[in-house]
Each structure stands twice: as C-alpha cells, then as structure tokens.
Short mmCIF file of C-alpha atoms in Angstrom, two decimals:
data_model
loop_
_atom_site.label_atom_id
_atom_site.label_comp_id
_atom_site.label_asym_id
_atom_site.label_seq_id
_atom_site.Cartn_x
_atom_site.Cartn_y
_atom_site.Cartn_z
CA UNK U 685 7.26 1.74 -12.47
CA UNK U 686 4.92 3.78 -10.33
CA UNK U 687 1.43 4.40 -11.76
CA UNK U 688 0.37 8.03 -12.15
CA UNK U 689 -2.70 9.27 -10.34
CA UNK U 690 -4.76 12.34 -11.09
CA UNK U 691 -5.81 14.65 -9.68
CA UNK U 692 -3.34 14.93 -6.81
CA UNK U 693 -5.98 16.51 -4.61
CA UNK U 694 -9.67 17.32 -4.82
CA UNK U 695 -12.09 19.12 -2.54
CA UNK U 696 -15.78 18.30 -2.69
CA UNK U 697 -18.95 19.26 -0.91
CA UNK U 698 -21.03 16.46 0.54
CA UNK U 699 -23.19 14.88 -2.13
CA UNK U 700 -20.90 15.73 -5.04
CA UNK U 701 -19.23 13.16 -7.27
CA UNK U 702 -15.56 12.58 -7.97
CA UNK U 703 -13.43 10.55 -10.34
CA UNK U 704 -9.86 9.52 -9.58
CA UNK U 705 -7.73 8.30 -12.43
CA UNK U 706 -4.78 5.93 -12.52
CA UNK U 707 -2.57 5.20 -15.50
CA UNK U 708 0.44 3.04 -16.09
CA UNK U 709 3.12 2.85 -18.74
CA UNK U 710 3.30 -0.92 -18.31
CA UNK U 711 0.76 -3.58 -19.20
CA UNK U 712 -1.55 -4.17 -16.28
CA UNK U 713 -2.63 -7.47 -14.83
CA UNK U 714 -4.60 -5.98 -12.00
CA UNK U 715 -5.45 -2.62 -10.47
CA UNK U 716 -5.91 -2.21 -6.72
CA UNK U 717 -7.60 0.68 -4.95
CA UNK U 718 -7.06 1.55 -1.28
CA UNK U 719 -8.09 4.43 0.95
CA UNK U 720 -6.02 5.71 3.84
CA UNK U 721 -7.39 8.04 6.47
CA UNK U 722 -5.02 10.22 8.43
CA UNK U 723 -3.09 8.20 10.99
CA UNK U 724 -4.60 4.91 9.88
CA UNK U 725 -3.58 1.97 7.74
CA UNK U 726 -4.64 1.79 4.09
CA UNK U 727 -7.91 -0.11 3.65
CA UNK U 728 -8.87 -2.20 0.65
CA UNK U 729 -11.57 -0.85 -1.66
CA UNK U 730 -11.44 -2.81 -4.88
CA UNK U 731 -9.45 -5.02 -7.21
CA UNK U 732 -9.98 -5.01 -10.96
CA UNK U 733 -8.51 -7.90 -12.87
CA UNK U 734 -7.58 -8.32 -16.47
CA UNK U 735 -10.53 -9.90 -18.17
CA UNK U 736 -13.13 -7.87 -16.35
CA UNK U 737 -13.43 -9.51 -12.96
CA UNK U 738 -13.93 -7.13 -10.04
CA UNK U 739 -13.78 -7.69 -6.32
CA UNK U 740 -14.72 -4.99 -3.91
CA UNK U 741 -17.27 -3.10 -1.91
CA UNK U 742 -20.77 -2.54 -3.22
CA UNK U 743 -20.77 1.23 -2.90
CA UNK U 744 -17.54 1.73 -4.81
CA UNK U 745 -17.34 1.48 -8.57
CA UNK U 746 -14.37 1.53 -10.88
CA UNK U 747 -13.40 0.86 -14.44
CA UNK U 748 -10.35 -0.80 -15.95
CA UNK U 749 -9.32 -0.16 -19.53
CA UNK U 750 -6.71 -2.79 -20.30
CA UNK U 751 -5.83 -1.38 -23.72
CA UNK U 752 -5.20 2.11 -22.39
CA UNK U 753 -3.66 0.76 -19.17
CA UNK U 754 -5.93 3.02 -17.16
CA UNK U 755 -8.33 2.71 -14.29
CA UNK U 756 -10.78 5.15 -12.76
CA UNK U 757 -12.45 5.12 -9.36
CA UNK U 758 -15.92 6.64 -9.15
CA UNK U 759 -17.17 8.14 -5.90
CA UNK U 760 -20.80 9.18 -6.12
CA UNK U 761 -22.88 11.17 -3.66
CA UNK U 762 -19.80 11.66 -1.50
CA UNK U 763 -20.08 11.50 2.27
CA UNK U 764 -17.81 12.94 4.93
CA UNK U 765 -16.51 9.41 5.55
CA UNK U 766 -15.05 9.32 2.01
CA UNK U 767 -12.31 11.74 3.03
CA UNK U 768 -8.79 10.38 2.87
CA UNK U 769 -6.01 9.61 0.47
CA UNK U 770 -6.80 7.17 -2.32
CA UNK U 771 -4.07 5.00 -3.73
CA UNK U 772 -4.15 2.95 -6.87
CA UNK U 773 -1.74 0.08 -7.24
CA UNK U 774 -0.74 -1.98 -10.22
CA UNK U 775 -0.21 -5.65 -9.68
CA UNK U 776 2.25 -7.89 -11.41
CA UNK U 777 4.60 -10.70 -10.43
CA UNK U 778 3.40 -10.95 -6.83
CA UNK U 779 3.89 -7.27 -5.99
CA UNK U 780 1.69 -4.19 -5.95
CA UNK U 781 3.23 -0.86 -6.90
CA UNK U 782 1.25 2.13 -5.65
CA UNK U 783 0.88 5.61 -7.04
CA UNK U 784 1.56 8.70 -4.96
CA UNK U 785 -2.09 9.08 -3.99
CA UNK U 786 -5.02 11.45 -4.41
CA UNK U 787 -6.08 13.43 -1.37
CA UNK U 788 -9.85 13.79 -1.16
CA UNK U 789 -11.43 16.29 1.22
CA UNK U 790 -15.19 16.42 1.74
CA UNK U 791 -16.78 19.55 3.19
CA UNK U 792 -20.24 19.62 4.82
CA UNK G 218 -9.75 -12.80 13.38
CA UNK G 219 -6.72 -10.80 14.42
CA UNK G 220 -5.37 -8.28 11.96
CA UNK G 221 -1.83 -7.55 10.89
CA UNK G 222 0.35 -6.63 13.85
CA UNK G 223 3.44 -4.49 13.55
CA UNK G 224 5.87 -3.84 16.36
CA UNK G 225 7.05 -1.51 17.61
CA UNK G 226 4.62 1.28 16.69
CA UNK G 227 7.15 4.05 17.22
CA UNK G 228 10.91 4.07 17.16
CA UNK G 229 13.57 6.74 17.49
CA UNK G 230 17.08 5.87 16.36
CA UNK G 231 20.34 7.71 15.81
CA UNK G 232 22.09 7.98 12.47
CA UNK G 233 24.37 5.02 11.89
CA UNK G 234 22.42 2.63 14.06
CA UNK G 235 20.45 -0.30 12.76
CA UNK G 236 16.82 -1.22 13.38
CA UNK G 237 14.61 -4.29 13.09
CA UNK G 238 10.88 -4.06 12.53
CA UNK G 239 8.46 -6.93 12.93
CA UNK G 240 5.24 -7.89 11.18
CA UNK G 241 2.86 -10.69 12.11
CA UNK G 242 0.43 -11.38 9.25
CA UNK G 243 -3.14 -12.58 9.47
CA UNK G 244 -3.32 -16.27 10.28
CA UNK G 245 -3.22 -18.30 7.07
CA UNK G 246 -1.65 -15.52 5.00
CA UNK G 247 1.68 -16.52 3.50
CA UNK G 248 2.61 -13.35 1.64
CA UNK G 249 4.03 -10.32 3.41
CA UNK G 250 4.97 -7.11 1.63
CA UNK G 251 6.78 -4.12 3.09
CA UNK G 252 6.29 -0.48 2.10
CA UNK G 253 7.91 2.79 3.06
CA UNK G 254 5.59 5.78 3.27
CA UNK G 255 6.84 9.34 3.34
CA UNK G 256 4.85 12.55 2.78
CA UNK G 257 4.27 13.11 -0.92
CA UNK G 258 5.90 9.82 -1.96
CA UNK G 259 3.02 7.48 -1.48
CA UNK G 260 3.74 3.86 -0.71
CA UNK G 261 7.15 2.79 -1.94
CA UNK G 262 7.52 -0.97 -2.37
CA UNK G 263 10.43 -2.51 -0.45
CA UNK G 264 10.07 -6.27 -0.84
CA UNK G 265 7.66 -9.18 -0.77
CA UNK G 266 8.05 -12.54 0.89
CA UNK G 267 6.15 -15.74 0.36
CA UNK G 268 6.85 -18.99 2.19
CA UNK G 269 10.18 -17.67 3.51
CA UNK G 270 11.39 -16.65 0.04
CA UNK G 271 11.85 -13.13 -1.22
CA UNK G 272 10.01 -12.99 -4.51
CA UNK G 273 10.32 -9.30 -5.29
CA UNK G 274 12.45 -6.37 -4.28
CA UNK G 275 11.99 -2.66 -4.85
CA UNK G 276 14.60 -0.04 -5.66
CA UNK G 277 16.09 0.44 -2.24
CA UNK G 278 19.74 0.19 -1.23
CA UNK G 279 21.16 -2.98 0.24
CA UNK G 280 20.91 -1.45 3.73
CA UNK G 281 17.28 -2.54 3.61
CA UNK G 282 16.81 -6.25 4.07
CA UNK G 283 14.16 -8.60 5.28
CA UNK G 284 13.28 -12.16 6.02
CA UNK G 285 10.29 -14.34 6.65
CA UNK G 286 9.99 -17.16 9.11
CA UNK G 287 8.22 -20.50 8.79
CA UNK G 288 5.19 -19.11 10.65
CA UNK G 289 4.98 -16.31 8.02
CA UNK G 290 6.05 -13.60 10.45
CA UNK G 291 8.42 -11.21 8.78
CA UNK G 292 11.10 -8.80 9.85
CA UNK G 293 12.79 -6.01 8.02
CA UNK G 294 16.16 -4.58 8.95
CA UNK G 295 17.70 -1.27 8.09
CA UNK G 296 21.39 -0.89 8.77
CA UNK G 297 23.47 2.28 8.98
CA UNK G 298 20.43 4.48 9.37
CA UNK G 299 20.26 7.80 7.55
CA UNK G 300 18.04 10.80 8.26
CA UNK G 301 16.17 10.08 5.03
CA UNK G 302 15.07 6.71 6.37
CA UNK G 303 12.61 8.45 8.67
CA UNK G 304 9.22 7.21 7.51
CA UNK G 305 6.20 5.08 8.27
CA UNK G 306 6.94 1.46 7.44
CA UNK G 307 3.90 -0.58 6.59
CA UNK G 308 3.55 -4.27 6.05
CA UNK G 309 0.69 -5.92 4.23
CA UNK G 310 -0.34 -9.54 4.31
CA UNK G 311 -2.33 -11.52 1.80
CA UNK G 312 -3.04 -15.11 0.93
CA UNK G 313 -0.34 -14.93 -1.69
CA UNK G 314 -0.04 -16.96 -4.79
CA UNK G 315 1.55 -16.19 -8.12
CA UNK G 316 -0.13 -12.89 -8.87
CA UNK G 317 -1.62 -10.21 -6.64
CA UNK G 318 -5.32 -10.81 -7.22
CA UNK G 319 -6.51 -10.84 -3.64
CA UNK G 320 -7.06 -8.23 -0.98
CA UNK G 321 -4.05 -7.16 1.06
CA UNK G 322 -4.44 -6.17 4.69
CA UNK G 323 -2.16 -3.50 6.10
CA UNK G 324 -0.83 -3.18 9.60
CA UNK G 325 -0.83 0.12 11.50
CA UNK G 326 2.81 0.63 10.66
CA UNK G 327 5.99 1.46 12.53
CA UNK G 328 6.88 5.15 12.65
CA UNK G 329 10.68 5.37 12.48
CA UNK G 330 12.40 8.63 13.28
CA UNK G 331 16.13 8.92 12.69
CA UNK G 332 17.87 11.77 14.52
#
C-alpha cells in the first residue's frame, strides 16, 4: 500500500524551512527518502530504520515515529539546489513502495 | 565506480508490440528493482529480483515480466503494449539482503512512448 505524502507541493523562498510528511497504514520497518530533479534519476537522501538507526546525508534530518507509522523530512535554510520532487518510500520484504511525491520549489 | 546503466534511454513503440528494457546494476549489487513513473503517480513498484529470483511483484498485469541473469543484469519485458504503458521506467540496484535497509541507486531510466 502506497504511503501518503503531504503536502503535495510547496513553494519556498531561499532560506525558509519546510517539512514533508509521510504516513503509512501498514507497520513500517524502514522509511526511505529520495529527491528527484527534473529529468534526472531519484537520488538517495536518507533511510530511517525501526529502532532508531538513521543513514543519510549530514545536512538532511528526518524523524520516524514507529507507533504512528509516520516520518517527516526537515529541510532547513533551504537553498535553490533543494528544488525537486521528494519521495518517501516504505520498506518491507525486500521492496520499497514510494508515495506520489512532494514537489518543492525554491524561489530566490 | 560505474553507476546503474539502463538501455535504451528512449523508445517509441506501436500499440500491440512488445518491448524489452535492460538494466545493468552497480558492480557487486545483487538486487534490482523496477519502477514505472508517470506524471502524478509517483514511482509504482513493478518487481524486485535478487540472485536471479523474483522476490516481490507489484500490482501490474501479467504483460509485465522480468528476469535477472547470473551477472545481476536485469531485463523487463512488456508485451502487447497499450497507450497507458507510456512512462519512464526506472531500475534501482542495491546490495540486497532480506530487508531494504540500504541505499538504492537509480538509473537514468528508459522513456517509453507507445503510439
């Protein structure tokens, strides 16, 4: 079952913060975050595992609430390079199911 | 090291035809997953292969099939193409294992247009 992302789209000015949410109706083992720029392949940002382990880039932060089956991605002091579509994916049984994405636009 | 390579990058086919797409994973990666991406639908999971075995399959009709070879390269085939099959097909490779707890690397995709 596809996780639900919110918001579907957000427009920010450079320097502003954003939060992207991801929720699932199924118990989560892991949550995966990727960013895709227009015309490019999705690029890994972070994995959050059940039990609290996180693997990812230093400038990206995220939370994972196992009880609520939710994850949030925090983008602080946004830069133009943050623009793109962000996908969360839920991992179980060797597959990752992605949400429909959140389109983030950053304006100078 | 070389990334994930998908061929061809672009393809135009006629309704009713069949098509085969190829994906070469990163060296050492044994898991290959395929996704279909259409505007507004995100990344729809097709199937996942590990060591030549299909471990998972998404909710797609039987016209979509795949396989993985002993060198971990994978192919996906779509038979009897329909207009709605027009999409970007992405493959992702990872080290694999029982659960998806490692980074997956995506290829640039194959843009399939069915006319």
